[in-house]
Amino acid sequence: MDRQTLASSSSSSSSGDSGNPPPPEDAWFTTYLKLLPQWQSLSSTSRAVIPIEISRVNQVDAARLDIEMSAMLKEQLVKVFSLMKPGMLFQYEPELDAFLEFLIWRFSIWVDKPTPGNALMNLRYRDERAVETTGKVRTGLEGPGLTVSQKIWYCIATVGGQYIWARLQSFSAFRRWGDTEQRSLARRSWFLLQRIEGFYKAASFGNLLVFLLTGRYRSLIERVLRARLVYGSPNMNRAVSFEYMNRQLVWNEFSEMLLLLLPLLNSSSVKNFLRPFSKDKSSTSEGHDDLCPICQTTPTTPFLALPCQHRYCYYCLRTRCSASMSFRCSRCNEPVVAMQRHGGYVNNSSR
């Protein structure tokens, strides 16, 4: 019984094999020809340049660090000439700035090294025109540095351009080109400088918007020269932490805000506001009635503040009333509505 079953099964399998004939000999070659275009497209895609994203924050921080480094070098160089005639170095300030910028360029970009800010942010310049689209690509950061012509034009634009523009600005302001006659050549040159400056600022603003969108070329000079900032090493972290950079930026903005607001504050108003919290206000108000409360000297031309009739110097009281329409007496904090000569008539001209 088992022998008959095995025989029947072997006969059925042989009949099934005869129903599926083997593939033709050229099947492999036909399949290869069909898949060859797809394989070529995949290989060309792998050889193309990998799209990379460079952090915009790193690029902006690198520019800020370069400015800070230049300011530190300038501060140290100015200290060398501290014993010389005051003001002598001020007239050569554009030359000093150009010299420092040239030194930074000479020992960084010219010798294929990053600037101090770029080195801290792990960035380097790459010639975007010479990036090969064929060949083996590993990280997308490959590519040659700047050419000699790009380095020279970078120096001319950054060092020479800024120096010439600073000299033109100072010379035109010293010669007062904007205050001359309407049809003079100096005034036309002044309007031309203003238009060039406005056009450059508008172009820089447009470049900033494009940079924020694409992350390439943070300045117009880099865009014209096709000098792109890429990472110097794909495995290197940021050398400066965000915590330090945030503290530095916050402190800079806070100091600039103080420099803007302090000249707008009225010192007398601040003193009057703090006077009620002072412990010795009775002694200062009663023991020195013969002195001017502003300059703390005996008034040579005494005037009285009305209606409180406290005595001031004429110049002190006049300048305070002219500077502030709501001036209050420094002794009693009452509004001063008029001023009167000591033993004379009432003067309302200051109000």
Tab-separated table of C-alpha atoms in Angstrom:
chain	number	residue	atom	x	y	z
A	1	MET	CA	0.000	0.000	0.000
A	2	ASP	CA	2.817	2.412	0.841
A	3	ARG	CA	4.720	1.532	-2.316
A	4	GLN	CA	1.695	2.386	-4.445
A	5	THR	CA	1.292	5.752	-2.656
A	6	LEU	CA	4.970	6.698	-3.204
A	7	ALA	CA	4.763	5.721	-6.848
A	8	SER	CA	1.650	7.805	-7.393
A	9	SER	CA	3.196	10.822	-5.673
A	10	SER	CA	6.400	10.603	-7.729
A	11	SER	CA	4.407	10.341	-10.927
A	12	SER	CA	2.330	13.399	-10.002
A	13	SER	CA	5.465	15.449	-9.201
A	14	SER	CA	7.077	14.524	-12.486
A	15	SER	CA	3.940	15.554	-14.316
A	16	GLY	CA	3.932	18.925	-12.428
A	17	ASP	CA	7.582	19.649	-13.363
A	18	SER	CA	6.819	18.968	-16.955
A	19	GLY	CA	4.012	21.617	-16.758
A	20	ASN	CA	6.506	24.466	-15.639
A	21	PRO	CA	9.350	24.565	-18.112
A	22	PRO	CA	12.718	26.155	-17.004
A	23	PRO	CA	13.354	29.880	-17.812
A	24	PRO	CA	15.154	30.747	-21.041
A	25	GLU	CA	18.901	31.194	-21.055
A	26	ASP	CA	18.815	34.980	-21.739
A	27	ALA	CA	16.363	35.785	-18.862
A	28	TRP	CA	19.102	37.116	-16.606
A	29	PHE	CA	20.471	39.351	-19.337
A	30	THR	CA	16.988	40.713	-20.174
A	31	THR	CA	16.326	41.532	-16.523
A	32	TYR	CA	19.727	43.264	-16.302
A	33	LEU	CA	18.887	45.495	-19.264
A	34	LYS	CA	15.570	46.452	-17.660
A	35	LEU	CA	17.122	47.384	-14.302
A	36	LEU	CA	20.220	49.126	-15.697
A	37	PRO	CA	18.627	52.651	-16.041
A	38	GLN	CA	17.351	52.535	-12.479
A	39	TRP	CA	20.757	51.421	-11.212
A	40	GLN	CA	22.468	54.278	-13.073
A	41	SER	CA	20.057	56.819	-11.632
A	42	LEU	CA	20.689	55.529	-8.113
A	43	SER	CA	24.454	55.632	-8.586
A	44	SER	CA	24.365	59.187	-9.972
A	45	THR	CA	22.236	60.276	-7.015
A	46	SER	CA	24.737	58.807	-4.577
A	47	ARG	CA	27.566	60.718	-6.304
A	48	ALA	CA	25.743	64.064	-6.119
A	49	VAL	CA	26.496	66.643	-3.445
A	50	ILE	CA	24.648	65.921	-0.243
A	51	PRO	CA	22.496	68.903	0.789
A	52	ILE	CA	23.744	70.190	4.137
A	53	GLU	CA	22.376	72.730	6.573
A	54	ILE	CA	24.840	74.980	8.384
A	55	SER	CA	23.522	76.507	11.595
A	56	ARG	CA	22.608	80.158	11.062
A	57	VAL	CA	23.283	80.868	14.727
A	58	ASN	CA	26.845	79.593	14.372
A	59	GLN	CA	27.479	81.821	11.370
A	60	VAL	CA	26.107	84.950	13.041
A	61	ASP	CA	27.982	84.190	16.258
A	62	ALA	CA	31.202	83.760	14.291
A	63	ALA	CA	30.821	87.231	12.771
A	64	ARG	CA	30.097	88.684	16.206
A	65	LEU	CA	33.164	87.001	17.695
A	66	ASP	CA	35.351	88.373	14.894
A	67	ILE	CA	34.137	91.883	15.704
A	68	GLU	CA	34.840	91.367	19.396
A	69	MET	CA	38.322	90.041	18.623
A	70	SER	CA	39.092	93.069	16.460
A	71	ALA	CA	37.865	95.388	19.231
A	72	MET	CA	40.100	93.644	21.782
A	73	LEU	CA	43.140	93.992	19.542
A	74	LYS	CA	42.337	97.642	18.950
A	75	GLU	CA	42.015	98.283	22.675
A	76	GLN	CA	45.418	96.742	23.350
A	77	LEU	CA	47.003	98.705	20.507
A	78	VAL	CA	45.524	101.978	21.739
A	79	LYS	CA	47.024	101.364	25.188
A	80	VAL	CA	50.470	101.319	23.597
A	81	PHE	CA	49.981	104.940	22.498
A	82	SER	CA	48.331	106.076	25.744
A	83	LEU	CA	51.313	108.254	26.720
A	84	MET	CA	51.349	110.128	23.428
A	85	LYS	CA	49.555	113.378	22.653
A	86	PRO	CA	45.806	113.042	23.367
A	87	GLY	CA	43.676	112.949	20.236
A	88	MET	CA	46.564	112.193	17.896
A	89	LEU	CA	45.506	108.586	17.381
A	90	PHE	CA	41.883	109.554	16.781
A	91	GLN	CA	42.595	111.096	13.384
A	92	TYR	CA	44.225	107.855	12.232
A	93	GLU	CA	41.455	105.573	13.484
A	94	PRO	CA	40.383	104.346	9.986
A	95	GLU	CA	43.991	103.383	9.220
A	96	LEU	CA	44.227	101.565	12.552
A	97	ASP	CA	41.031	99.589	11.891
A	98	ALA	CA	42.206	98.699	8.381
A	99	PHE	CA	45.576	97.546	9.717
A	100	LEU	CA	43.969	95.234	12.279
A	101	GLU	CA	41.546	93.797	9.723
A	102	PHE	CA	44.455	93.180	7.354
A	103	LEU	CA	46.384	91.341	10.060
A	104	ILE	CA	43.395	89.083	10.797
A	105	TRP	CA	42.969	88.392	7.069
A	106	ARG	CA	46.690	87.766	6.513
A	107	PHE	CA	47.060	85.162	9.254
A	108	SER	CA	43.711	83.418	8.749
A	109	ILE	CA	42.075	83.489	5.322
A	110	TRP	CA	45.248	84.018	3.276
A	111	VAL	CA	46.885	80.891	4.745
A	112	ASP	CA	43.704	78.772	4.414
A	113	LYS	CA	42.831	78.992	8.083
A	114	PRO	CA	39.533	80.117	9.624
A	115	THR	CA	39.159	83.454	11.335
A	116	PRO	CA	39.076	83.399	15.167
A	117	GLY	CA	35.274	83.488	15.221
A	118	ASN	CA	34.958	80.794	12.550
A	119	ALA	CA	37.461	78.599	14.386
A	120	LEU	CA	35.431	78.806	17.590
A	121	MET	CA	32.264	77.919	15.694
A	122	ASN	CA	33.937	75.067	13.732
A	123	LEU	CA	33.457	76.823	10.381
A	124	ARG	CA	35.605	77.327	7.303
A	125	TYR	CA	35.228	78.931	3.886
A	126	ARG	CA	34.575	76.726	0.857
A	127	ASP	CA	34.657	77.692	-2.804
A	128	GLU	CA	31.099	76.859	-3.831
A	129	ARG	CA	31.939	77.184	-7.536
A	130	ALA	CA	34.452	74.339	-7.445
A	131	VAL	CA	32.369	71.789	-5.568
A	132	GLU	CA	32.498	68.622	-7.658
A	133	THR	CA	29.201	66.965	-8.461
A	134	THR	CA	30.833	63.642	-9.306
A	135	GLY	CA	33.022	61.333	-7.325
A	136	LYS	CA	32.774	59.847	-3.885
A	137	VAL	CA	30.874	61.990	-1.383
A	138	ARG	CA	30.872	61.118	2.301
A	139	THR	CA	29.499	64.004	4.393
A	140	GLY	CA	28.683	66.840	1.993
A	141	LEU	CA	31.342	69.044	3.616
A	142	GLU	CA	33.990	68.209	1.043
A	143	GLY	CA	35.263	70.927	-1.215
A	144	PRO	CA	38.327	73.096	-1.752
A	145	GLY	CA	39.012	76.313	0.086
A	146	LEU	CA	39.078	79.749	-1.451
A	147	THR	CA	41.246	80.442	-4.452
A	148	VAL	CA	43.945	83.115	-4.499
A	149	SER	CA	41.737	85.503	-6.471
A	150	GLN	CA	38.867	85.028	-4.015
A	151	LYS	CA	41.182	85.747	-1.076
A	152	ILE	CA	42.516	88.930	-2.694
A	153	TRP	CA	39.048	90.201	-3.597
A	154	TYR	CA	37.866	89.391	-0.069
A	155	CYS	CA	40.682	91.545	1.337
A	156	ILE	CA	39.937	94.375	-1.096
A	157	ALA	CA	36.226	94.346	-0.236
A	158	THR	CA	36.495	94.000	3.536
A	159	VAL	CA	39.695	95.894	4.345
A	160	GLY	CA	40.023	98.354	1.475
A	161	GLY	CA	36.303	98.954	0.970
A	162	GLN	CA	35.605	99.736	4.607
A	163	TYR	CA	38.665	101.990	4.850
A	164	ILE	CA	37.769	104.003	1.737
A	165	TRP	CA	34.166	104.372	2.833
A	166	ALA	CA	35.147	105.523	6.349
A	167	ARG	CA	37.551	108.088	4.902
A	168	LEU	CA	34.924	109.387	2.476
A	169	GLN	CA	32.404	109.760	5.283
A	170	SER	CA	34.801	111.652	7.556
A	171	PHE	CA	36.122	113.852	4.724
A	172	SER	CA	32.628	114.780	3.505
A	173	ALA	CA	31.493	115.553	7.059
A	174	PHE	CA	34.603	117.657	7.755
A	175	ARG	CA	34.200	119.582	4.490
A	176	ARG	CA	30.428	119.901	5.110
A	177	TRP	CA	29.438	118.825	1.628
A	178	GLY	CA	25.788	118.618	2.615
A	179	ASP	CA	25.674	122.313	3.675
A	180	THR	CA	27.041	123.809	0.452
A	181	GLU	CA	25.062	125.301	-2.439
A	182	GLN	CA	22.408	123.257	-4.187
A	183	ARG	CA	24.146	122.955	-7.582
A	184	SER	CA	27.724	122.522	-6.417
A	185	LEU	CA	29.771	119.438	-7.131
A	186	ALA	CA	30.291	118.765	-3.420
A	187	ARG	CA	26.562	118.596	-2.756
A	188	ARG	CA	26.047	116.250	-5.700
A	189	SER	CA	28.781	114.017	-4.348
A	190	TRP	CA	27.090	114.104	-0.952
A	191	PHE	CA	23.768	112.978	-2.419
A	192	LEU	CA	25.588	110.263	-4.384
A	193	LEU	CA	27.209	108.943	-1.205
A	194	GLN	CA	23.853	108.926	0.562
A	195	ARG	CA	22.224	106.987	-2.271
A	196	ILE	CA	25.061	104.468	-2.403
A	197	GLU	CA	24.763	103.942	1.342
A	198	GLY	CA	20.991	103.503	1.110
A	199	PHE	CA	21.318	101.044	-1.761
A	200	TYR	CA	23.937	99.027	0.126
A	201	LYS	CA	21.776	98.882	3.259
A	202	ALA	CA	18.759	97.756	1.226
A	203	ALA	CA	20.828	95.072	-0.515
A	204	SER	CA	22.242	93.921	2.833
A	205	PHE	CA	18.737	93.657	4.261
A	206	GLY	CA	17.609	91.598	1.276
A	207	ASN	CA	20.649	89.361	1.644
A	208	LEU	CA	19.809	88.921	5.324
A	209	LEU	CA	16.315	87.705	4.464
A	210	VAL	CA	17.699	85.248	1.910
A	211	PHE	CA	20.289	84.083	4.450
A	212	LEU	CA	17.607	83.427	7.055
A	213	LEU	CA	15.656	81.447	4.459
A	214	THR	CA	18.460	79.364	2.938
A	215	GLY	CA	21.285	79.545	5.509
A	216	ARG	CA	23.889	80.500	2.888
A	217	TYR	CA	26.070	83.607	2.519
A	218	ARG	CA	25.595	85.815	5.570
A	219	SER	CA	27.018	88.911	3.779
A	220	LEU	CA	26.964	90.385	0.302
A	221	ILE	CA	30.713	89.878	-0.098
A	222	GLU	CA	30.389	86.145	0.539
A	223	ARG	CA	27.480	85.903	-1.909
A	224	VAL	CA	29.341	87.710	-4.693
A	225	LEU	CA	32.518	85.657	-4.189
A	226	ARG	CA	30.550	82.403	-3.691
A	227	ALA	CA	32.478	81.787	-0.480
A	228	ARG	CA	30.271	79.597	1.664
A	229	LEU	CA	30.777	78.748	5.311
A	230	VAL	CA	30.689	75.009	6.048
A	231	TYR	CA	31.720	72.938	9.028
A	232	GLY	CA	35.450	72.340	9.288
A	233	SER	CA	35.014	68.956	10.963
A	234	PRO	CA	31.797	66.908	10.849
A	235	ASN	CA	32.425	65.428	14.306
A	236	MET	CA	33.461	68.548	16.214
A	237	ASN	CA	31.073	70.236	18.616
A	238	ARG	CA	30.557	73.922	19.175
A	239	ALA	CA	33.512	75.428	21.054
A	240	VAL	CA	31.395	78.129	22.718
A	241	SER	CA	28.315	77.061	24.621
A	242	PHE	CA	24.937	78.691	24.170
A	243	GLU	CA	24.894	79.655	27.839
A	244	TYR	CA	27.965	81.863	27.517
A	245	MET	CA	26.732	83.395	24.268
A	246	ASN	CA	23.330	84.156	25.774
A	247	ARG	CA	24.914	85.906	28.767
A	248	GLN	CA	27.169	87.907	26.483
A	249	LEU	CA	24.317	88.998	24.222
A	250	VAL	CA	22.032	89.894	27.131
A	251	TRP	CA	24.737	91.968	28.807
A	252	ASN	CA	25.552	93.799	25.565
A	253	GLU	CA	21.911	94.649	24.952
A	254	PHE	CA	21.442	95.742	28.573
A	255	SER	CA	24.488	98.034	28.476
A	256	GLU	CA	23.322	99.588	25.197
A	257	MET	CA	19.882	100.202	26.708
A	258	LEU	CA	21.460	101.927	29.722
A	259	LEU	CA	23.621	104.104	27.492
A	260	LEU	CA	20.476	105.115	25.623
A	261	LEU	CA	18.298	105.841	28.664
A	262	LEU	CA	20.746	107.460	31.082
A	263	PRO	CA	21.112	110.753	29.131
A	264	LEU	CA	17.311	111.037	29.048
A	265	LEU	CA	16.959	110.889	32.837
A	266	ASN	CA	16.740	114.141	34.750
A	267	SER	CA	19.130	113.988	37.698
A	268	SER	CA	17.169	116.509	39.720
A	269	SER	CA	13.957	114.541	39.264
A	270	VAL	CA	15.687	111.372	40.443
A	271	LYS	CA	17.048	113.190	43.492
A	272	ASN	CA	13.631	114.598	44.318
A	273	PHE	CA	12.102	111.155	43.958
A	274	LEU	CA	14.654	109.636	46.346
A	275	ARG	CA	14.619	112.545	48.807
A	276	PRO	CA	11.637	111.259	50.876
A	277	PHE	CA	13.582	108.030	51.496
A	278	SER	CA	16.694	109.865	52.681
A	279	LYS	CA	17.462	109.859	56.436
A	280	ASP	CA	19.105	113.278	56.632
A	281	LYS	CA	16.551	115.266	54.664
A	282	SER	CA	15.751	117.512	57.651
A	283	SER	CA	19.372	118.479	58.175
A	284	THR	CA	19.924	119.210	54.498
A	285	SER	CA	16.764	121.274	54.214
A	286	GLU	CA	17.210	123.315	57.411
A	287	GLY	CA	20.973	123.674	57.836
A	288	HIS	CA	21.868	125.075	54.415
A	289	ASP	CA	19.102	127.515	53.494
A	290	ASP	CA	21.646	130.156	52.459
A	291	LEU	CA	23.181	127.880	49.820
A	292	CYS	CA	21.839	127.124	46.372
A	293	PRO	CA	20.351	123.602	46.563
A	294	ILE	CA	21.706	122.797	43.081
A	295	CYS	CA	25.348	123.929	43.122
A	296	GLN	CA	25.672	124.086	46.951
A	297	THR	CA	27.359	127.514	46.880
A	298	THR	CA	26.330	130.976	48.016
A	299	PRO	CA	24.280	132.587	45.217
A	300	THR	CA	26.016	135.601	43.675
A	301	THR	CA	22.796	136.637	41.923
A	302	PRO	CA	20.093	135.205	44.184
A	303	PHE	CA	16.655	134.408	42.796
A	304	LEU	CA	13.630	132.986	44.556
A	305	ALA	CA	11.558	130.090	43.285
A	306	LEU	CA	7.842	130.825	43.511
A	307	PRO	CA	5.664	130.030	45.337
A	308	CYS	CA	7.966	128.278	47.859
A	309	GLN	CA	10.480	131.216	47.847
A	310	HIS	CA	13.589	129.100	48.261
A	311	ARG	CA	16.755	130.825	47.136
A	312	TYR	CA	18.756	129.698	44.074
A	313	CYS	CA	21.466	130.967	41.788
A	314	TYR	CA	19.956	132.677	38.789
A	315	TYR	CA	21.788	130.443	36.313
A	316	CYS	CA	20.902	127.217	38.158
A	317	LEU	CA	17.222	128.052	38.466
A	318	ARG	CA	16.960	129.429	34.939
A	319	THR	CA	18.521	126.372	33.291
A	320	ARG	CA	16.391	123.944	35.293
A	321	CYS	CA	13.170	125.800	34.434
A	322	SER	CA	14.134	125.989	30.771
A	323	ALA	CA	15.027	122.296	30.613
A	324	SER	CA	11.857	121.057	32.288
A	325	MET	CA	8.451	122.739	32.267
A	326	SER	CA	7.481	120.718	35.360
A	327	PHE	CA	10.560	121.545	37.456
A	328	ARG	CA	10.052	121.107	41.185
A	329	CYS	CA	11.939	122.773	43.970
A	330	SER	CA	14.912	120.753	45.138
A	331	ARG	CA	14.136	121.549	48.792
A	332	CYS	CA	10.387	121.160	49.163
A	333	ASN	CA	9.482	119.350	45.904
A	334	GLU	CA	6.826	121.946	45.006
A	335	PRO	CA	6.268	122.933	41.354
A	336	VAL	CA	8.071	126.147	40.398
A	337	VAL	CA	5.682	128.398	38.487
A	338	ALA	CA	7.817	131.558	38.401
A	339	MET	CA	11.092	133.051	39.595
A	340	GLN	CA	11.714	136.352	41.376
A	341	ARG	CA	14.888	138.293	42.035
A	342	HIS	CA	15.675	138.392	45.698
A	343	GLY	CA	14.047	141.645	46.739
A	344	GLY	CA	12.815	142.387	43.160
A	345	TYR	CA	9.894	141.667	40.768
A	346	VAL	CA	8.427	138.394	39.541
A	347	ASN	CA	9.885	136.945	36.331
A	348	ASN	CA	7.544	134.665	34.353
A	349	SER	CA	9.587	134.456	31.187
A	350	SER	CA	11.123	131.122	32.102
A	351	ARG	CA	7.770	129.399	32.311
